[in-house]
Coordinates of C-alpha atoms in Angstrom, one line a residue:
M1 CA -18.8 9.5 15.3
A2 CA -18.1 9.0 11.5
E3 CA -17.0 5.7 9.9
A4 CA -14.3 7.7 7.6
E5 CA -12.9 9.6 10.9
R6 CA -12.8 6.5 13.5
A7 CA -9.7 6.0 15.7
A8 CA -7.4 3.6 16.6
S9 CA -8.8 3.1 20.4
P10 CA -5.6 3.6 23.3
L11 CA -6.5 -0.1 24.4
L12 CA -5.6 -2.0 20.7
T13 CA -2.3 -1.9 22.1
D14 CA -0.4 -4.4 23.9
L15 CA -0.4 -4.8 28.0
Y16 CA 3.4 -5.2 28.8
Q17 CA 3.5 -0.9 27.2
V18 CA 1.0 -0.2 30.2
T19 CA 2.4 -2.4 32.9
M20 CA 5.9 -0.1 32.0
A21 CA 4.3 2.9 31.6
Y22 CA 3.2 2.4 35.6
G23 CA 6.8 1.3 36.6
Y24 CA 8.4 4.9 35.0
W25 CA 5.0 6.8 37.1
R26 CA 6.2 4.4 40.2
A27 CA 10.0 5.2 39.7
G28 CA 9.5 9.2 39.1
R29 CA 9.6 9.6 36.0
A30 CA 6.1 10.4 34.6
R31 CA 7.1 14.3 33.4
E32 CA 11.0 12.5 31.8
R33 CA 11.0 13.5 28.1
A34 CA 12.1 10.3 26.4
H35 CA 12.0 10.0 21.8
F36 CA 11.6 7.4 20.5
D37 CA 12.3 5.9 17.1
L38 CA 9.9 3.8 14.4
F39 CA 11.2 2.5 11.7
F40 CA 12.5 -1.0 9.8
R41 CA 16.1 -2.8 9.4
Q42 CA 15.6 -5.1 6.7
C43 CA 13.5 -3.4 2.9
P44 CA 10.8 -6.0 2.5
F45 CA 9.8 -8.0 -0.2
G46 CA 14.4 -8.7 -0.4
G47 CA 13.6 -5.9 -2.7
G48 CA 15.1 -2.1 -2.9
F49 CA 12.9 0.0 -1.2
A50 CA 10.0 0.5 0.6
L51 CA 6.7 3.2 0.8
A52 CA 6.1 4.8 3.8
A53 CA 2.2 5.0 4.6
G54 CA 0.6 5.1 7.3
L55 CA 0.8 8.8 8.9
R56 CA -2.9 9.9 7.7
D57 CA -4.0 7.7 10.3
C58 CA -1.4 8.4 13.3
L59 CA -1.8 11.5 13.3
L60 CA -6.0 10.8 13.7
F61 CA -5.5 8.4 16.4
L62 CA -2.6 11.2 17.9
R63 CA -5.3 13.4 17.9
R64 CA -8.1 11.4 19.4
F65 CA -5.7 9.7 22.3
R66 CA -7.1 9.6 25.7
L67 CA -7.9 6.9 27.6
R68 CA -11.8 7.1 28.9
D69 CA -13.3 5.8 32.5
P70 CA -14.1 2.3 31.1
D71 CA -11.3 2.0 29.3
V72 CA -9.0 2.8 32.9
D73 CA -11.5 0.2 34.9
Y74 CA -10.9 -2.5 32.4
L75 CA -7.1 -1.9 33.0
A76 CA -7.6 -1.9 36.8
S77 CA -9.1 -4.6 36.5
V78 CA -6.1 -6.5 34.8
L79 CA -3.5 -5.4 36.4
P80 CA -1.9 -6.4 40.0
P81 CA -4.2 -5.1 42.6
D82 CA -1.8 -4.4 44.5
T83 CA -1.3 -1.7 41.4
D84 CA -1.8 2.5 43.5
P85 CA -4.8 3.9 42.8
A86 CA -3.4 6.8 41.4
F87 CA -1.3 5.4 38.5
F88 CA -5.2 5.3 37.1
D89 CA -6.6 8.7 38.0
Y90 CA -2.8 9.6 36.2
L91 CA -4.4 7.4 33.1
R92 CA -7.4 9.6 32.5
G93 CA -5.7 12.5 33.2
L94 CA -3.2 11.6 29.6
D95 CA -3.6 13.0 26.0
A96 CA -0.7 13.5 23.6
S97 CA -0.6 17.0 23.9
E98 CA 3.0 17.1 25.0
V99 CA 3.8 14.5 22.2
T100 CA 5.6 15.0 19.2
V101 CA 5.9 13.8 16.1
R102 CA 7.8 14.2 13.4
A103 CA 8.1 12.2 10.7
L104 CA 8.6 11.3 6.6
P105 CA 5.8 12.8 3.9
E106 CA 2.9 9.7 3.0
G107 CA 4.7 7.5 0.2
S108 CA 7.9 8.6 0.5
L109 CA 11.0 6.7 -0.6
A110 CA 12.3 4.8 2.6
F111 CA 15.6 2.8 3.8
P112 CA 16.3 0.5 6.2
M113 CA 17.2 2.0 9.8
V114 CA 15.4 5.6 8.5
P115 CA 13.0 6.7 11.0
L116 CA 9.5 7.1 9.1
L117 CA 9.0 8.8 12.9
Q118 CA 10.7 9.9 15.2
V119 CA 7.9 10.6 18.5
S120 CA 9.3 11.7 21.4
G121 CA 7.2 13.2 24.7
P122 CA 6.8 12.3 28.3
L123 CA 8.4 8.9 28.7
P124 CA 4.5 7.1 29.7
V125 CA 3.0 8.7 27.3
V126 CA 5.2 7.5 24.4
Q127 CA 5.7 4.4 25.9
L128 CA 1.9 3.0 25.2
L129 CA 1.9 4.4 21.8
E130 CA 4.1 2.3 21.1
T131 CA 2.5 -0.9 20.0
T132 CA -0.8 1.5 18.2
L133 CA 1.5 3.3 16.2
L134 CA 3.9 0.1 15.1
C135 CA 0.0 -1.8 14.2
L136 CA -1.3 1.6 11.6
V137 CA 3.0 1.8 10.0
N138 CA 3.8 -1.5 10.1
Y139 CA 1.0 -2.8 7.0
A140 CA 0.2 0.2 6.0
S141 CA 3.6 1.0 4.3
L142 CA 3.7 -3.2 3.7
V143 CA 0.7 -2.8 1.5
A144 CA 2.0 0.4 -0.6
T145 CA 5.2 -1.4 -0.8
N146 CA 3.5 -4.5 -3.1
A147 CA 1.0 -2.7 -4.7
A148 CA 4.5 -0.5 -6.2
R149 CA 6.6 -3.7 -6.8
L150 CA 3.9 -4.2 -8.3
R151 CA 3.3 -0.9 -10.6
L152 CA 6.9 -1.8 -11.0
I153 CA 6.0 -4.9 -13.0
A154 CA 3.3 -4.0 -14.8
G155 CA 4.5 -0.3 -15.8
P156 CA 2.9 2.5 -17.0
E157 CA 0.5 1.2 -19.4
K158 CA -1.0 -1.3 -17.6
R159 CA -4.4 -1.0 -16.1
L160 CA -4.1 -2.3 -12.5
L161 CA -7.3 -2.9 -9.9
E162 CA -7.6 -4.5 -6.8
M163 CA -9.8 -6.6 -5.7
G164 CA -8.7 -8.6 -2.8
L165 CA -11.2 -7.4 -0.1
R166 CA -12.3 -10.9 -0.1
R167 CA -9.2 -12.7 1.0
A168 CA -8.4 -9.4 3.3
Q169 CA -7.8 -10.2 7.4
G170 CA -11.2 -8.3 8.0
P171 CA -12.5 -5.8 7.2
D172 CA -9.7 -3.2 8.8
G173 CA -6.8 -5.3 6.4
G174 CA -9.1 -5.3 4.2
L175 CA -10.0 -1.3 4.0
S176 CA -6.3 -0.2 4.6
A177 CA -5.3 -2.7 1.9
S178 CA -7.0 -0.7 -0.7
V179 CA -6.1 2.2 0.5
Y180 CA -2.6 1.5 0.7
S181 CA -1.8 -0.1 -2.7
Y182 CA -4.1 3.1 -5.0
L183 CA -1.6 5.2 -2.7
G184 CA 0.9 2.3 -4.2
G185 CA 0.3 2.5 -7.7
F186 CA -2.6 1.3 -8.3
D187 CA -5.1 2.3 -11.1
A188 CA -8.9 1.8 -9.0
T189 CA -10.2 -1.1 -6.3
S190 CA -13.3 -3.1 -6.2
N191 CA -13.9 -2.2 -2.7
V192 CA -16.5 0.5 -2.9
L193 CA -16.4 1.6 1.3
A194 CA -13.0 2.7 0.1
G195 CA -14.5 4.5 -2.2
Q196 CA -16.4 6.5 0.1
L197 CA -14.4 7.1 2.7
R198 CA -11.3 7.7 0.4
G199 CA -12.4 8.2 -2.7
I200 CA -10.7 5.7 -4.9
P201 CA -11.5 5.6 -8.3
V202 CA -14.5 2.0 -8.0
A203 CA -14.5 -0.5 -10.5
G204 CA -16.7 -4.3 -11.2
T205 CA -18.9 -5.9 -13.3
L206 CA -20.4 -9.7 -13.4
A207 CA -19.0 -12.0 -11.8
H208 CA -19.5 -15.7 -12.8
S209 CA -22.6 -16.7 -10.5
F210 CA -24.5 -13.9 -12.8
I211 CA -23.9 -15.7 -16.3
T212 CA -24.6 -18.5 -14.5
S213 CA -28.0 -18.1 -13.0
F214 CA -29.6 -17.6 -16.6
S215 CA -30.3 -20.4 -18.4
G216 CA -31.6 -19.3 -21.3
Q217 CA -35.3 -19.8 -20.7
E218 CA -35.7 -16.2 -19.6
R219 CA -38.1 -12.9 -21.0
L220 CA -36.0 -10.4 -22.3
Q221 CA -38.0 -6.7 -22.4
S222 CA -35.7 -4.3 -24.7
G223 CA -37.5 -1.6 -23.5
A224 CA -36.2 1.9 -24.2
L225 CA -32.9 0.2 -25.5
A226 CA -33.5 -0.5 -29.0
P227 CA -36.3 -0.3 -31.6
G228 CA -36.2 -4.2 -31.9
D229 CA -35.6 -7.3 -29.8
L230 CA -31.5 -6.9 -28.1
S231 CA -32.0 -10.6 -27.6
A232 CA -33.1 -11.5 -31.0
Q233 CA -30.6 -9.1 -33.1
A234 CA -28.0 -11.0 -30.7
E235 CA -29.0 -14.3 -32.0
T236 CA -29.4 -12.8 -35.5
W237 CA -25.2 -11.8 -34.7
L238 CA -24.1 -14.9 -33.4
T239 CA -24.9 -16.6 -36.6
R240 CA -22.6 -14.4 -38.8
V241 CA -20.2 -14.4 -35.6
C242 CA -19.6 -18.8 -35.9
E243 CA -19.9 -18.3 -39.6
L244 CA -16.9 -15.8 -39.7
L245 CA -15.4 -17.6 -36.9
G246 CA -16.0 -21.1 -38.3
R247 CA -17.6 -22.6 -34.8
P248 CA -21.1 -24.2 -34.7
V249 CA -24.3 -22.0 -33.1
K250 CA -24.9 -24.8 -30.9
D251 CA -21.8 -24.0 -28.7
A252 CA -22.5 -21.1 -27.7
H253 CA -24.6 -21.5 -24.5
P254 CA -27.9 -20.6 -24.3
G255 CA -27.5 -19.2 -20.8
E256 CA -24.5 -17.0 -20.6
R257 CA -26.7 -15.2 -24.1
A258 CA -29.0 -14.1 -22.1
A259 CA -26.6 -12.9 -18.9
F260 CA -25.1 -11.3 -21.5
V261 CA -28.1 -9.7 -22.7
A262 CA -29.9 -8.8 -19.0
Y263 CA -26.4 -6.7 -18.6
A264 CA -26.3 -5.1 -21.5
L265 CA -29.7 -4.2 -21.0
A266 CA -28.9 -2.5 -17.6
F267 CA -26.2 -1.5 -18.0
P268 CA -25.7 -0.2 -21.9
R269 CA -23.0 2.0 -20.8
A270 CA -20.8 -0.6 -19.6
F271 CA -22.1 -3.8 -21.2
Q272 CA -18.2 -6.2 -20.3
G273 CA -18.2 -9.6 -21.2
L274 CA -16.8 -12.4 -18.6
L275 CA -15.7 -15.7 -21.2
D276 CA -14.9 -18.5 -19.3
S277 CA -18.2 -19.4 -17.4
Y278 CA -18.7 -22.3 -19.8
S279 CA -15.8 -22.0 -23.0
V280 CA -13.7 -19.2 -24.0
M281 CA -13.7 -19.7 -27.4
G282 CA -17.1 -22.1 -28.5
S283 CA -19.3 -20.5 -25.8
G284 CA -17.9 -16.4 -24.0
L285 CA -16.5 -14.9 -26.9
P286 CA -19.0 -16.2 -29.8
N287 CA -21.7 -15.1 -27.5
F288 CA -19.6 -11.6 -26.9
L289 CA -19.0 -10.4 -29.5
A290 CA -22.9 -11.1 -31.0
V291 CA -24.9 -9.5 -28.4
A292 CA -21.8 -6.8 -28.4
L293 CA -22.6 -6.0 -32.2
A294 CA -26.1 -6.4 -31.7
L295 CA -25.9 -3.1 -28.8
A296 CA -23.7 -1.1 -31.1
D297 CA -26.8 -1.5 -33.4
V298 CA -28.9 0.5 -31.3
G299 CA -25.8 3.4 -30.8
H300 CA -23.7 1.9 -27.5
R301 CA -20.2 0.0 -27.3
A302 CA -19.4 -2.8 -25.2
I303 CA -15.9 -1.7 -23.0
G304 CA -13.5 -4.6 -22.8
V305 CA -14.1 -8.7 -21.8
R306 CA -12.5 -10.8 -18.5
L307 CA -10.8 -13.9 -17.6
D308 CA -10.4 -15.8 -15.5
S309 CA -9.3 -18.3 -16.5
G310 CA -7.3 -20.7 -18.0
D311 CA -3.8 -20.0 -20.4
L312 CA -4.1 -16.3 -19.6
I313 CA -2.1 -14.4 -22.6
G314 CA -2.7 -17.0 -25.2
Q315 CA -6.2 -16.4 -24.8
A316 CA -5.7 -12.7 -25.0
Q317 CA -3.9 -12.8 -27.6
E318 CA -5.8 -15.2 -30.0
I319 CA -8.9 -12.3 -28.9
R320 CA -7.2 -9.6 -29.6
R321 CA -6.9 -11.4 -32.9
I322 CA -10.5 -12.7 -33.8
F323 CA -11.5 -8.7 -33.0
R324 CA -9.3 -7.3 -35.5
T325 CA -10.9 -9.8 -37.7
C326 CA -14.6 -9.8 -36.9
A327 CA -13.5 -5.0 -37.1
T328 CA -12.3 -5.5 -40.2
R329 CA -15.3 -7.7 -42.1
F330 CA -18.3 -5.7 -40.2
Q331 CA -16.7 -2.4 -40.6
V332 CA -16.7 -1.8 -37.2
P333 CA -12.8 -0.1 -35.8
W334 CA -13.8 0.0 -32.2
L335 CA -14.4 -4.1 -31.7
E336 CA -10.4 -4.1 -32.2
F337 CA -9.5 -1.9 -29.2
I338 CA -12.1 -3.4 -26.3
P339 CA -10.0 -3.6 -23.6
I340 CA -9.0 -7.3 -22.3
A341 CA -9.3 -7.9 -18.5
V342 CA -7.1 -10.2 -17.2
S343 CA -7.7 -11.7 -13.4
N344 CA -6.6 -15.0 -11.7
N345 CA -4.4 -15.4 -8.4
V346 CA -1.9 -13.0 -10.9
D347 CA 1.5 -12.9 -9.0
E348 CA 4.9 -11.0 -9.5
A349 CA 6.4 -13.6 -12.2
L350 CA 2.7 -14.0 -14.1
L351 CA 2.3 -10.2 -14.2
A352 CA 6.0 -9.9 -15.4
Q353 CA 4.5 -12.3 -18.4
L354 CA 1.3 -10.4 -18.6
A355 CA 3.8 -6.4 -18.9
Q356 CA 4.9 -7.9 -21.8
K357 CA 5.0 -6.4 -24.9
G358 CA 2.4 -8.2 -27.1
S359 CA 0.2 -10.0 -24.4
E360 CA -2.7 -8.0 -25.2
V361 CA -3.6 -7.5 -21.7
N362 CA -5.0 -3.7 -21.0
L363 CA -6.3 -4.4 -17.0
I364 CA -5.3 -6.3 -15.0
G365 CA -7.1 -7.7 -11.7
I366 CA -4.9 -9.2 -8.6
G367 CA -6.7 -9.9 -5.3
T368 CA -5.3 -12.2 -2.9
N369 CA -1.3 -11.2 -3.8
V370 CA -1.8 -7.9 -2.6
V371 CA -3.3 -7.5 0.2
T372 CA -2.4 -10.5 1.5
C373 CA 1.7 -10.0 1.3
P374 CA 2.3 -13.3 0.6
L375 CA 6.2 -12.9 0.0
Q376 CA 6.8 -11.6 3.0
P377 CA 3.4 -11.0 5.9
S378 CA 4.9 -7.9 8.1
L379 CA 7.1 -5.1 7.3
G380 CA 9.2 -5.1 10.8
C381 CA 9.3 -2.3 11.6
V382 CA 10.3 -1.4 15.5
Y383 CA 9.8 1.6 18.1
K384 CA 13.5 1.7 19.8
L385 CA 13.8 4.2 22.7
V386 CA 16.8 6.7 22.0
A387 CA 17.0 8.8 23.8
A388 CA 15.6 9.3 27.6
G389 CA 16.4 11.9 30.4
G390 CA 18.5 14.3 27.7
R391 CA 20.9 12.1 27.0
P392 CA 20.8 9.4 24.7
R393 CA 19.9 5.5 24.4
L394 CA 21.9 2.4 23.2
K395 CA 20.7 -1.0 22.6
L396 CA 23.8 -3.0 21.8
S397 CA 22.4 -6.9 21.3
E398 CA 23.5 -10.2 21.0
E399 CA 22.9 -10.0 16.9
K400 CA 24.5 -7.0 15.8
E401 CA 22.2 -6.1 13.1
K402 CA 19.7 -5.4 16.5
R403 CA 21.6 -2.4 17.7
T404 CA 19.6 0.6 18.1
L405 CA 20.9 4.1 16.6
P406 CA 21.2 6.6 19.9
G407 CA 20.7 10.5 20.0
C408 CA 17.7 12.5 18.7
K409 CA 18.5 12.3 14.8
A410 CA 18.3 14.6 11.8
A411 CA 18.3 12.6 7.8
Y412 CA 18.8 13.7 4.6
R413 CA 19.2 12.4 0.9
L414 CA 21.7 13.7 -0.6
G415 CA 21.1 13.5 -4.9
G416 CA 23.3 13.6 -8.0
P417 CA 23.3 16.4 -9.7
D418 CA 20.7 14.1 -11.8
G419 CA 18.3 14.2 -8.8
A420 CA 18.3 10.8 -8.0
P421 CA 18.8 9.7 -4.7
L422 CA 22.5 8.8 -3.9
M423 CA 22.6 7.7 -0.2
D424 CA 20.0 9.3 3.2
L425 CA 22.5 10.4 6.2
L426 CA 21.3 10.6 9.3
T427 CA 23.0 12.9 12.1
L428 CA 22.3 14.5 14.7
V429 CA 20.5 17.2 15.9
E430 CA 22.6 19.7 17.3
E431 CA 24.9 19.2 14.1
P432 CA 24.5 22.2 10.8
P433 CA 22.7 20.5 8.2
P434 CA 25.3 19.1 5.3
Q435 CA 25.2 21.9 2.5
A436 CA 25.0 20.8 -1.4
G437 CA 28.3 21.1 -3.1
Q438 CA 30.2 20.5 0.7
E439 CA 32.3 17.9 1.1
L440 CA 31.1 15.0 4.1
R441 CA 33.0 12.2 4.9
V442 CA 30.1 9.5 6.1
W443 CA 29.9 6.4 7.4
P444 CA 27.8 3.6 5.9
L445 CA 25.9 1.4 7.4
G446 CA 26.8 -2.2 7.2
S447 CA 30.3 -1.3 5.5
G448 CA 32.4 -2.1 8.9
E449 CA 34.8 0.7 10.5
E450 CA 35.6 1.9 6.7
S451 CA 34.5 5.5 5.6
R452 CA 34.0 7.3 2.6
T453 CA 33.4 11.2 1.5
L454 CA 31.6 12.2 -1.6
T455 CA 29.7 16.2 -2.3
P456 CA 26.4 15.5 -2.3
A457 CA 25.0 18.1 -5.9
T458 CA 21.4 17.8 -3.6
V459 CA 20.4 17.8 -0.1
E460 CA 17.2 17.2 0.7
T461 CA 16.0 16.9 4.6
L462 CA 13.9 14.1 5.0
H463 CA 11.2 14.1 7.7
R464 CA 8.8 17.2 8.2
L465 CA 7.0 18.6 11.8
Y466 CA 3.6 17.1 11.6
F467 CA 2.5 16.7 15.1
Q468 CA 3.0 19.3 18.3
R469 CA 0.8 20.2 21.4
G470 CA -1.9 18.2 20.7
Q471 CA -3.0 19.5 17.1
E472 CA -1.0 18.9 13.5
C473 CA 1.3 20.8 12.1
E474 CA 1.2 20.2 8.7
S475 CA -1.8 19.2 6.1
L476 CA -1.1 16.3 5.0
P477 CA -1.7 15.4 1.3
T478 CA -4.8 13.8 0.0
L479 CA -4.4 10.0 -1.2
T480 CA -4.3 11.2 -5.0
Q481 CA -1.5 13.7 -3.4
A482 CA 0.9 11.4 -1.3
R483 CA 0.3 8.7 -4.6
A484 CA 1.8 11.0 -7.3
F485 CA 4.3 12.1 -4.1
A486 CA 5.4 8.1 -4.3
Q487 CA 5.3 7.5 -8.2
E488 CA 7.7 10.4 -8.7
S489 CA 9.5 9.0 -6.1
L490 CA 10.2 6.1 -7.8
S491 CA 10.9 7.6 -11.0
R492 CA 14.0 9.0 -9.4
L493 CA 15.2 6.5 -7.4
S494 CA 17.8 4.5 -9.4
S495 CA 17.0 1.8 -11.6
A496 CA 19.4 -1.0 -10.2
H497 CA 17.9 -0.2 -6.5
K498 CA 13.8 -1.3 -8.1
R499 CA 15.1 -4.4 -9.8
R500 CA 13.3 -7.3 -9.1
E501 CA 15.6 -9.6 -8.4
A502 CA 19.0 -8.9 -6.2
P503 CA 18.6 -5.1 -6.1
E504 CA 21.7 -2.9 -5.7
P505 CA 21.1 -1.9 -1.7
Y506 CA 20.6 2.2 -1.0
Q507 CA 23.2 2.6 1.0
V508 CA 21.8 4.8 4.3
A509 CA 25.1 6.7 6.3
L510 CA 26.3 8.3 9.5
S511 CA 27.8 11.4 10.0
E512 CA 30.8 11.5 11.5
K513 CA 29.4 13.0 15.0
L514 CA 26.8 10.2 14.7
H515 CA 29.0 7.4 13.7
A516 CA 31.5 8.9 17.0
L517 CA 28.3 9.0 20.1
L518 CA 27.4 5.3 18.5
E519 CA 31.0 4.0 18.7
S520 CA 31.6 5.4 22.1
L521 CA 28.5 4.4 23.7
S522 CA 29.6 0.6 22.2
R523 CA 32.4 1.2 24.4
S524 CA 30.9 2.2 27.5
S525 CA 28.1 -0.7 27.3
R526 CA 30.3 -3.9 27.5
G527 CA 32.5 -2.0 30.1
L528 CA 35.4 -1.9 27.7

């Protein structure tokens, strides 16, 4: 099986899903239809929105869902010995051919209590799907949302590179992080496998180990690149650069300079200098300028510099000033505009500073703080039964916020005259859809028993039918298309909902009939 088509195993689940499936089967409910909603209760990171992601992986899992003989044999070994053997024959015949999935499109804005996925089918089967679907959606949506927040902070002009593979939670987590950070708005990844499998732009040049491996005693052959010796040309330029900067030539580390020459010879059209292996201003910058100017003499331009420690903004500003000075003195105008890249444990607070006008930073590499989501390690999606046997079901709780919304539902996004989303409305599927220009009475969640009226200018149906009778019903967008859709959707969302701190909560409301059903079931469940 091609790596790109590897689906999650049906045994990537919790044992209690299997024991419940046996309980349903044993009770004669194997053919009973049930409906589950997969949703979250609070926006992550204290923010005002989330991005729905992971749908592609869910559909691949459903297409391939089948318990093979080794899977069933293993389950037989861990279930109690008095489990009816006929149950294992039943498991061998299971697939997702009777499962239906409606979902938010990949990259959609998502809000609390609005299902990301709606899953219906035979009760034991859709119960067995719970843990795997949650696993595939929770992390994907969390990383995509985290990346989208970072993109909003950075603004549209700064380039963002995801470089967190070495800090990710295992190879699967690393691949998912690269894919969904790109969906959330990053420009590229350092992860080569993500580039191969999903077509994400990849980027990367050199690390400190390359630079510190050189001593300066190496004999580097320019070959056909230059008519002369690039190392000797760089030495000549170093004298001129240090004279201009008022710095001693002896402070420029010879091994660093040799490393830059070696990299320029290997990649003359993609030479970038990592400046902080020794001293940024005393060694890294003079050595870079010397090699970049020598390379320019033979017709090639350096593509940038990178900083990985220290006062990133202060250094970037000083480097830009020196670039401008050298560009004027040496009559090389392009030098003024060489991109400056930074990395080094960039979090939201530091990113907000780097994004400020005048920081002189062009590209920002983020690793740990995008792939591990340290502000919130889990989105907290849940998968709750809302209908079984043709009847709505309700879960009450000692905590009111953990109450579910009963029944098979439709979801709509109501917009204002400018097209900006105003509210998501949940209705029962049998209700007629709301109409643009028609007054509605709704019950906003979290507002107690108070209703309100509004007249939407636009109405968008949120869920689409993606899976039925074992097949996908609609072609999924490419990752690049989903990324563009996410950015376009975010651009229409009010800035009040996108604030990094204390965002205005986005409103989700119930229709009159759904609110009445919720109240009726709540009273009857309490024996009132």
